[in-house]
Amino acid sequence: VEQGSLVGEDQILAIGTSPGELAVHSPIPGRIVEFRELTLPWGQVSTAALVQLEGEFNRTGRSRARQEWALVAVSELRERILKAGIYLESSPLDPRCVFEHIPAVLEHLVVNGLQPEPYLTLSHDLQRERAEDLAEGVRILQKIFQPQFTHLVSDPDHAEEWEVTFSSLLDGVRLHRFHFRYPQAQQGVLLQNLGFDLAQARGGNVLVLDAASVLAIRDAVVEGSAQTEKDIVVSGRGVKNPGVYRVRVGTPLVQLLKDIGGVKAGDHKVLVGGPFQGHEVDSLVTPVLKSTQAVLVLEKVEVNERTPGPCIRCGQCVEACPVGLEPLNLYKALVQGDLAQAQDEGLGWCIECGICSYVCPSRVPLLSQFQASREEAHRES
């Protein structure tokens, strides 16, 4: 599309030229006013199309004809998913999953219904409100990838009710219940807790997808829906009406917060994502993205910021690390510029959960140092 072009709801605005690049669709009917650069929450600058509302909605408020899939060829099902431009992930704690890179046949399909971070209760809401749709999404994935074993993992608020619901909807699927413990939703930690051999899992025969991704696949296959909307959690003590909301991709945060009743008076920290791995935003012009799972408006009592001090070698970060690293030694190597030593200390195994920074009594910026060093190493490679 070009500046001045009229676009319809769900119309494709851009397509990728390489595997993994997602198609972008217009969430509203309107006119392309301009293209502008936006800084995303994690610092990356991207180009965005500004669409001014104009014309008629052809999807919103109207029922969609159900598209059959059980007798449809796998190649067509794959095409429906690719056309929808779905952002797939195993959890917000992991890199994005590229659909084109998933093997044609799987040994294990794991549906990750765990709560990934405090506040991020979206998975629980989706399992409760859209249980039948989630089960249909699982069956669609089973048809496409023919896994030998399928698992549904959750840490439900009402365990017995959850098990009754999904044991009836997902015959033959292995159900696993955990108690909430951060960061067990992260793919590597999850697979370890399920008893998987991580080396074997990294070989590519295991696919982990969260509940939101499975539902997006179901909607694309059954309803022909492009990913132009996201269910996201809006929470924190600064929000007047916290809850789970369905939001159009591209909506500026300022508009979202206004639409749900606004924020309370006072100073707040606004995060996109969870309290451990989310990114603070300086501008509320920041849009809701396909990857957005939560917007948090936190008051000072929820943030607990302090001026960093020197490491006192208390060892709390070592005790807390879920993957067995020694963050204090890793941090020391990075501060000294010894990247080789940092790699030996396990920089590549860090899952960036942020627990070490959280438990550190001196508030040493461990996580931010690890993230910056890994990004620099990635650029150099």
Short mmCIF file of C-alpha atoms in Angstrom, two decimals:
data_model
loop_
_atom_site.label_atom_id
_atom_site.label_comp_id
_atom_site.label_asym_id
_atom_site.label_seq_id
_atom_site.Cartn_x
_atom_site.Cartn_y
_atom_site.Cartn_z
CA VAL A 1 0.00 0.00 0.00
CA GLU A 2 0.99 3.62 -0.43
CA GLN A 3 0.26 6.86 1.37
CA GLY A 4 -3.31 7.87 0.56
CA SER A 5 -4.45 4.32 -0.23
CA LEU A 6 -7.89 3.22 0.97
CA VAL A 7 -7.75 -0.08 2.89
CA GLY A 8 -10.41 -2.44 4.17
CA GLU A 9 -10.64 -4.22 7.49
CA ASP A 10 -8.28 -7.25 7.47
CA GLN A 11 -6.70 -6.12 4.19
CA ILE A 12 -3.03 -7.04 3.85
CA LEU A 13 -0.80 -3.97 4.18
CA ALA A 14 2.55 -5.73 3.88
CA ILE A 15 3.92 -9.21 3.29
CA GLY A 16 7.27 -10.66 4.23
CA THR A 17 9.93 -11.59 1.75
CA SER A 18 11.60 -14.25 3.91
CA PRO A 19 10.34 -17.18 6.02
CA GLY A 20 9.18 -15.99 9.41
CA GLU A 21 8.27 -12.46 8.33
CA LEU A 22 4.61 -12.01 9.22
CA ALA A 23 1.94 -10.51 7.00
CA VAL A 24 0.53 -7.25 8.38
CA HIS A 25 -3.21 -6.57 8.07
CA SER A 26 -5.22 -3.42 8.68
CA PRO A 27 -7.28 -3.75 11.88
CA ILE A 28 -9.76 -1.10 10.67
CA PRO A 29 -11.10 0.26 7.39
CA GLY A 30 -9.53 3.57 6.51
CA ARG A 31 -6.96 5.55 4.62
CA ILE A 32 -3.16 5.36 4.91
CA VAL A 33 -2.33 8.85 6.20
CA GLU A 34 1.42 8.39 6.45
CA PHE A 35 4.28 6.05 7.27
CA ARG A 36 6.23 6.94 10.38
CA GLU A 37 8.98 5.51 12.52
CA LEU A 38 8.11 4.24 15.98
CA THR A 39 10.38 3.10 18.78
CA LEU A 40 9.14 -0.23 20.13
CA PRO A 41 9.21 -0.99 23.88
CA TRP A 42 12.54 -2.84 23.67
CA GLY A 43 14.26 0.00 21.78
CA GLN A 44 14.01 -1.19 18.19
CA VAL A 45 12.88 1.40 15.64
CA SER A 46 10.28 0.16 13.15
CA THR A 47 8.15 1.62 10.37
CA ALA A 48 4.40 1.84 10.97
CA ALA A 49 1.46 2.76 8.79
CA LEU A 50 -0.91 5.31 10.33
CA VAL A 51 -4.48 4.40 9.32
CA GLN A 52 -7.26 6.95 9.70
CA LEU A 53 -10.70 5.41 10.21
CA GLU A 54 -12.80 5.72 7.07
CA GLY A 55 -15.36 3.53 5.33
CA GLU A 56 -17.33 0.55 6.66
CA PHE A 57 -16.37 -2.44 8.78
CA ASN A 58 -16.95 -5.72 6.94
CA ARG A 59 -16.10 -8.10 9.81
CA THR A 60 -16.72 -6.44 13.17
CA GLY A 61 -20.21 -7.16 14.50
CA ARG A 62 -20.92 -9.82 11.88
CA SER A 63 -20.88 -13.58 12.28
CA ARG A 64 -18.36 -15.48 10.20
CA ALA A 65 -19.16 -18.61 8.27
CA ARG A 66 -17.40 -21.60 9.74
CA GLN A 67 -14.77 -23.12 7.45
CA GLU A 68 -14.39 -26.88 7.62
CA TRP A 69 -10.94 -28.30 8.24
CA ALA A 70 -11.23 -31.98 9.19
CA LEU A 71 -11.20 -33.18 5.56
CA VAL A 72 -9.05 -30.35 4.21
CA ALA A 73 -5.51 -31.05 3.02
CA VAL A 74 -2.72 -30.17 5.44
CA SER A 75 -1.16 -27.89 2.84
CA GLU A 76 -4.29 -25.74 2.78
CA LEU A 77 -4.43 -25.56 6.58
CA ARG A 78 -0.83 -24.39 6.61
CA GLU A 79 -1.67 -21.75 4.02
CA ARG A 80 -4.57 -20.43 6.12
CA ILE A 81 -2.25 -20.06 9.11
CA LEU A 82 0.50 -18.32 7.14
CA LYS A 83 -1.96 -15.88 5.53
CA ALA A 84 -3.23 -14.86 8.97
CA GLY A 85 0.17 -13.47 10.03
CA ILE A 86 0.07 -15.03 13.50
CA TYR A 87 2.72 -14.24 16.10
CA LEU A 88 3.40 -17.67 17.62
CA GLU A 89 5.21 -18.22 20.91
CA SER A 90 5.69 -20.83 23.58
CA SER A 91 5.56 -18.12 26.25
CA PRO A 92 6.44 -14.42 26.60
CA LEU A 93 9.70 -15.64 28.16
CA ASP A 94 10.90 -17.25 24.91
CA PRO A 95 11.81 -16.15 21.37
CA ARG A 96 9.08 -16.17 18.75
CA CYS A 97 8.25 -19.48 17.09
CA VAL A 98 8.57 -19.43 13.28
CA PHE A 99 5.83 -21.54 11.72
CA GLU A 100 7.80 -22.33 8.58
CA HIS A 101 10.62 -23.81 10.68
CA ILE A 102 8.45 -26.34 12.53
CA PRO A 103 9.14 -29.93 11.37
CA ALA A 104 6.42 -31.59 9.32
CA VAL A 105 5.98 -34.37 11.91
CA LEU A 106 6.42 -33.99 15.68
CA GLU A 107 7.04 -36.37 18.51
CA HIS A 108 5.53 -34.09 21.17
CA LEU A 109 3.06 -31.19 20.98
CA VAL A 110 2.95 -29.22 24.25
CA VAL A 111 0.25 -26.62 24.87
CA ASN A 112 1.60 -24.23 27.48
CA GLY A 113 -1.27 -22.98 29.62
CA LEU A 114 0.92 -21.82 32.51
CA GLN A 115 0.83 -18.30 33.89
CA PRO A 116 4.19 -16.89 32.71
CA GLU A 117 4.66 -14.01 35.21
CA PRO A 118 2.81 -12.31 38.07
CA TYR A 119 -0.15 -10.28 36.73
CA LEU A 120 -0.10 -12.19 33.40
CA THR A 121 -3.28 -14.24 33.89
CA LEU A 122 -4.33 -14.27 30.22
CA SER A 123 -3.78 -18.01 29.81
CA HIS A 124 -6.13 -18.79 32.70
CA ASP A 125 -8.80 -16.54 31.23
CA LEU A 126 -8.53 -18.11 27.77
CA GLN A 127 -8.72 -21.65 29.13
CA ARG A 128 -11.80 -20.74 31.14
CA GLU A 129 -13.66 -18.66 28.52
CA ARG A 130 -12.65 -20.49 25.31
CA ALA A 131 -12.08 -24.09 26.38
CA GLU A 132 -13.90 -25.62 23.40
CA ASP A 133 -12.09 -23.38 20.91
CA LEU A 134 -8.75 -24.25 22.53
CA ALA A 135 -9.53 -27.95 22.22
CA GLU A 136 -10.39 -27.47 18.54
CA GLY A 137 -7.10 -25.65 18.01
CA VAL A 138 -5.25 -28.59 19.54
CA ARG A 139 -7.02 -31.00 17.19
CA ILE A 140 -6.10 -28.83 14.20
CA LEU A 141 -2.44 -28.92 15.23
CA GLN A 142 -2.65 -32.68 15.71
CA LYS A 143 -3.92 -33.04 12.15
CA ILE A 144 -1.15 -30.84 10.75
CA PHE A 145 1.83 -32.26 12.69
CA GLN A 146 0.70 -35.79 13.66
CA PRO A 147 2.43 -35.74 17.10
CA GLN A 148 2.90 -39.04 18.87
CA PHE A 149 2.06 -37.37 22.19
CA THR A 150 0.10 -34.23 23.02
CA HIS A 151 0.29 -32.45 26.39
CA LEU A 152 -1.70 -29.64 28.01
CA VAL A 153 0.08 -28.02 30.94
CA SER A 154 -1.52 -25.51 33.31
CA ASP A 155 -1.52 -24.08 36.82
CA PRO A 156 -5.28 -23.49 37.07
CA ASP A 157 -7.04 -21.62 39.85
CA HIS A 158 -9.63 -24.40 40.13
CA ALA A 159 -7.69 -27.57 39.42
CA GLU A 160 -10.50 -30.16 39.59
CA GLU A 161 -12.82 -28.11 37.39
CA TRP A 162 -10.01 -27.59 34.86
CA GLU A 163 -9.23 -31.30 34.71
CA VAL A 164 -12.88 -32.30 34.27
CA THR A 165 -13.31 -29.77 31.45
CA PHE A 166 -10.26 -30.71 29.39
CA SER A 167 -10.32 -34.45 30.02
CA SER A 168 -13.73 -34.47 28.31
CA LEU A 169 -12.68 -32.12 25.49
CA LEU A 170 -9.25 -33.57 24.74
CA ASP A 171 -9.45 -37.34 24.73
CA GLY A 172 -5.99 -38.89 24.69
CA VAL A 173 -4.18 -35.67 25.58
CA ARG A 174 -1.94 -35.83 28.64
CA LEU A 175 -2.97 -33.24 31.25
CA HIS A 176 -0.35 -31.84 33.63
CA ARG A 177 -1.15 -29.57 36.61
CA PHE A 178 1.47 -27.45 38.32
CA HIS A 179 1.36 -24.82 41.05
CA PHE A 180 2.33 -21.33 39.87
CA ARG A 181 6.04 -20.72 40.21
CA TYR A 182 7.91 -18.24 38.08
CA PRO A 183 9.56 -18.89 35.56
CA GLN A 184 8.22 -22.42 34.97
CA ALA A 185 6.37 -21.29 31.80
CA GLN A 186 9.71 -20.72 30.05
CA GLN A 187 10.14 -23.48 27.49
CA GLY A 188 13.35 -25.04 28.81
CA VAL A 189 12.15 -25.04 32.43
CA LEU A 190 8.75 -26.39 31.38
CA LEU A 191 10.24 -29.27 29.42
CA GLN A 192 12.58 -30.11 32.29
CA ASN A 193 9.62 -30.21 34.68
CA LEU A 194 7.84 -32.56 32.28
CA GLY A 195 10.87 -34.88 32.31
CA PHE A 196 12.06 -34.15 28.77
CA ASP A 197 15.68 -34.46 27.72
CA LEU A 198 16.53 -30.89 26.70
CA ALA A 199 19.16 -31.93 24.16
CA GLN A 200 16.60 -34.14 22.45
CA ALA A 201 13.93 -31.42 22.64
CA ARG A 202 16.26 -28.92 20.98
CA GLY A 203 16.54 -31.35 18.09
CA GLY A 204 13.28 -30.00 16.77
CA ASN A 205 10.80 -32.82 17.41
CA VAL A 206 9.01 -30.97 20.23
CA LEU A 207 6.72 -27.99 19.67
CA VAL A 208 5.58 -25.80 22.56
CA LEU A 209 2.86 -23.20 21.95
CA ASP A 210 0.97 -21.10 24.47
CA ALA A 211 -2.83 -21.01 24.66
CA ALA A 212 -3.12 -17.67 22.84
CA SER A 213 -1.14 -19.01 19.87
CA VAL A 214 -3.25 -22.16 19.64
CA LEU A 215 -6.43 -20.08 19.68
CA ALA A 216 -5.09 -17.73 16.99
CA ILE A 217 -4.38 -20.78 14.80
CA ARG A 218 -7.89 -22.06 15.43
CA ASP A 219 -9.44 -18.70 14.51
CA ALA A 220 -7.39 -18.50 11.30
CA VAL A 221 -8.36 -22.01 10.20
CA VAL A 222 -12.01 -22.05 11.30
CA GLU A 223 -13.02 -18.40 10.84
CA GLY A 224 -10.44 -17.15 8.35
CA SER A 225 -9.39 -14.49 10.84
CA ALA A 226 -6.17 -12.57 10.33
CA GLN A 227 -4.38 -11.56 13.51
CA THR A 228 -5.61 -7.99 13.87
CA GLU A 229 -6.70 -8.29 17.50
CA LYS A 230 -5.10 -9.46 20.73
CA ASP A 231 -6.45 -10.49 24.13
CA ILE A 232 -4.27 -8.69 26.65
CA VAL A 233 -4.16 -8.18 30.41
CA VAL A 234 -4.33 -4.59 31.61
CA SER A 235 -3.46 -4.48 35.30
CA GLY A 236 -1.55 -2.82 38.11
CA ARG A 237 -2.73 -0.59 40.96
CA GLY A 238 -2.66 2.44 38.69
CA VAL A 239 -5.48 1.09 36.47
CA LYS A 240 -9.06 1.97 37.37
CA ASN A 241 -10.60 -1.07 35.64
CA PRO A 242 -8.07 -3.91 35.41
CA GLY A 243 -9.04 -6.93 33.35
CA VAL A 244 -8.56 -8.88 30.14
CA TYR A 245 -9.50 -6.93 27.01
CA ARG A 246 -9.63 -7.70 23.28
CA VAL A 247 -7.68 -4.91 21.60
CA ARG A 248 -6.96 -4.10 17.97
CA VAL A 249 -3.30 -4.41 17.02
CA GLY A 250 -1.87 -0.93 16.51
CA THR A 251 -3.98 0.76 19.19
CA PRO A 252 -1.83 3.37 21.03
CA LEU A 253 -1.56 2.68 24.76
CA VAL A 254 -2.99 6.12 25.54
CA GLN A 255 -6.18 5.21 23.65
CA LEU A 256 -6.38 1.77 25.26
CA LEU A 257 -6.07 3.18 28.79
CA LYS A 258 -8.63 5.88 28.00
CA ASP A 259 -11.10 3.34 26.59
CA ILE A 260 -11.01 1.16 29.72
CA GLY A 261 -11.67 4.03 32.11
CA GLY A 262 -8.29 5.70 32.55
CA VAL A 263 -5.62 5.56 35.24
CA LYS A 264 -5.55 6.81 38.80
CA ALA A 265 -3.85 10.07 39.72
CA GLY A 266 -0.16 9.91 40.62
CA ASP A 267 3.18 8.78 39.24
CA HIS A 268 3.23 5.41 37.53
CA LYS A 269 5.57 3.11 35.67
CA VAL A 270 3.99 1.70 32.52
CA LEU A 271 5.27 -1.67 31.31
CA VAL A 272 4.49 -3.68 28.21
CA GLY A 273 4.80 -7.25 29.44
CA GLY A 274 5.29 -8.63 32.93
CA PRO A 275 7.12 -7.19 35.96
CA PHE A 276 10.20 -9.37 35.40
CA GLN A 277 10.69 -9.28 31.65
CA GLY A 278 8.48 -6.43 30.53
CA HIS A 279 9.77 -3.22 28.99
CA GLU A 280 9.11 0.22 30.43
CA VAL A 281 7.61 2.65 27.93
CA ASP A 282 8.35 6.37 27.96
CA SER A 283 5.66 7.29 25.43
CA LEU A 284 2.02 6.19 25.49
CA VAL A 285 1.98 6.54 21.71
CA THR A 286 3.54 3.04 21.79
CA PRO A 287 1.10 0.70 20.03
CA VAL A 288 -0.29 -2.68 21.01
CA LEU A 289 1.66 -5.27 18.99
CA LYS A 290 0.97 -8.85 17.99
CA SER A 291 3.39 -9.89 20.74
CA THR A 292 1.73 -7.82 23.49
CA GLN A 293 0.32 -9.93 26.32
CA ALA A 294 0.00 -7.32 29.05
CA VAL A 295 0.09 -3.62 29.84
CA LEU A 296 0.88 -2.85 33.47
CA VAL A 297 0.43 0.53 35.16
CA LEU A 298 2.36 0.15 38.41
CA GLU A 299 2.39 2.42 41.44
CA LYS A 300 5.55 3.05 43.43
CA VAL A 301 4.72 0.41 46.05
CA GLU A 302 4.62 -2.21 43.28
CA VAL A 303 7.97 -1.21 41.78
CA ASN A 304 10.28 -1.06 44.82
CA GLU A 305 13.12 0.75 43.04
CA ARG A 306 16.35 1.54 44.87
CA THR A 307 19.76 2.89 43.92
CA PRO A 308 22.09 -0.03 43.00
CA GLY A 309 24.96 -0.78 45.36
CA PRO A 310 28.02 -3.05 45.21
CA CYS A 311 27.71 -6.84 45.21
CA ILE A 312 28.05 -8.20 48.77
CA ARG A 313 28.47 -11.82 47.55
CA CYS A 314 25.51 -13.04 49.60
CA GLY A 315 24.79 -15.79 47.09
CA GLN A 316 21.04 -15.22 46.91
CA CYS A 317 21.18 -14.92 43.10
CA VAL A 318 22.94 -18.29 42.91
CA GLU A 319 20.31 -19.97 45.08
CA ALA A 320 17.47 -18.43 43.07
CA CYS A 321 18.71 -19.09 39.51
CA PRO A 322 16.33 -21.66 37.95
CA VAL A 323 18.95 -22.93 35.49
CA GLY A 324 21.83 -23.29 37.95
CA LEU A 325 24.05 -20.35 36.96
CA GLU A 326 26.15 -18.16 39.26
CA PRO A 327 24.93 -14.68 38.22
CA LEU A 328 27.43 -12.82 40.41
CA ASN A 329 30.39 -14.43 38.61
CA LEU A 330 28.76 -13.96 35.23
CA TYR A 331 28.17 -10.28 35.98
CA LYS A 332 31.75 -9.81 37.15
CA ALA A 333 33.14 -11.30 33.91
CA LEU A 334 30.94 -9.02 31.79
CA VAL A 335 31.84 -5.88 33.72
CA GLN A 336 35.51 -6.74 33.22
CA GLY A 337 34.89 -7.17 29.49
CA ASP A 338 35.82 -10.85 29.51
CA LEU A 339 33.18 -12.25 27.16
CA ALA A 340 34.96 -15.62 26.88
CA GLN A 341 34.81 -16.07 30.65
CA ALA A 342 31.17 -14.98 30.60
CA GLN A 343 30.40 -17.68 28.05
CA ASP A 344 32.14 -20.20 30.26
CA GLU A 345 29.97 -19.00 33.16
CA GLY A 346 26.87 -19.80 31.10
CA LEU A 347 25.82 -16.54 29.42
CA GLY A 348 24.26 -18.57 26.61
CA TRP A 349 22.15 -20.55 29.08
CA CYS A 350 20.67 -17.52 30.83
CA ILE A 351 16.90 -17.40 30.21
CA GLU A 352 16.72 -13.71 31.26
CA CYS A 353 14.02 -14.42 33.84
CA GLY A 354 15.20 -11.56 36.07
CA ILE A 355 14.94 -13.46 39.35
CA CYS A 356 18.57 -12.70 40.19
CA SER A 357 17.96 -8.95 39.94
CA TYR A 358 14.76 -9.29 41.96
CA VAL A 359 16.35 -11.11 44.92
CA CYS A 360 19.59 -9.08 44.95
CA PRO A 361 19.65 -6.98 48.17
CA SER A 362 22.08 -4.54 46.54
CA ARG A 363 19.90 -4.14 43.43
CA VAL A 364 22.86 -4.90 41.15
CA PRO A 365 21.55 -4.55 37.55
CA LEU A 366 22.28 -8.18 36.69
CA LEU A 367 19.55 -8.77 34.13
CA SER A 368 20.10 -5.54 32.19
CA GLN A 369 23.84 -6.34 31.95
CA PHE A 370 23.14 -9.87 30.70
CA GLN A 371 20.64 -8.62 28.12
CA ALA A 372 22.94 -5.87 26.83
CA SER A 373 25.90 -8.24 26.53
CA ARG A 374 23.90 -10.88 24.68
CA GLU A 375 22.51 -8.31 22.27
CA GLU A 376 26.04 -7.01 21.59
CA ALA A 377 27.35 -10.54 21.04
CA HIS A 378 24.44 -11.23 18.66
CA ARG A 379 25.18 -8.09 16.62
CA GLU A 380 28.86 -8.96 16.35
CA SER A 381 28.05 -12.49 15.17
#
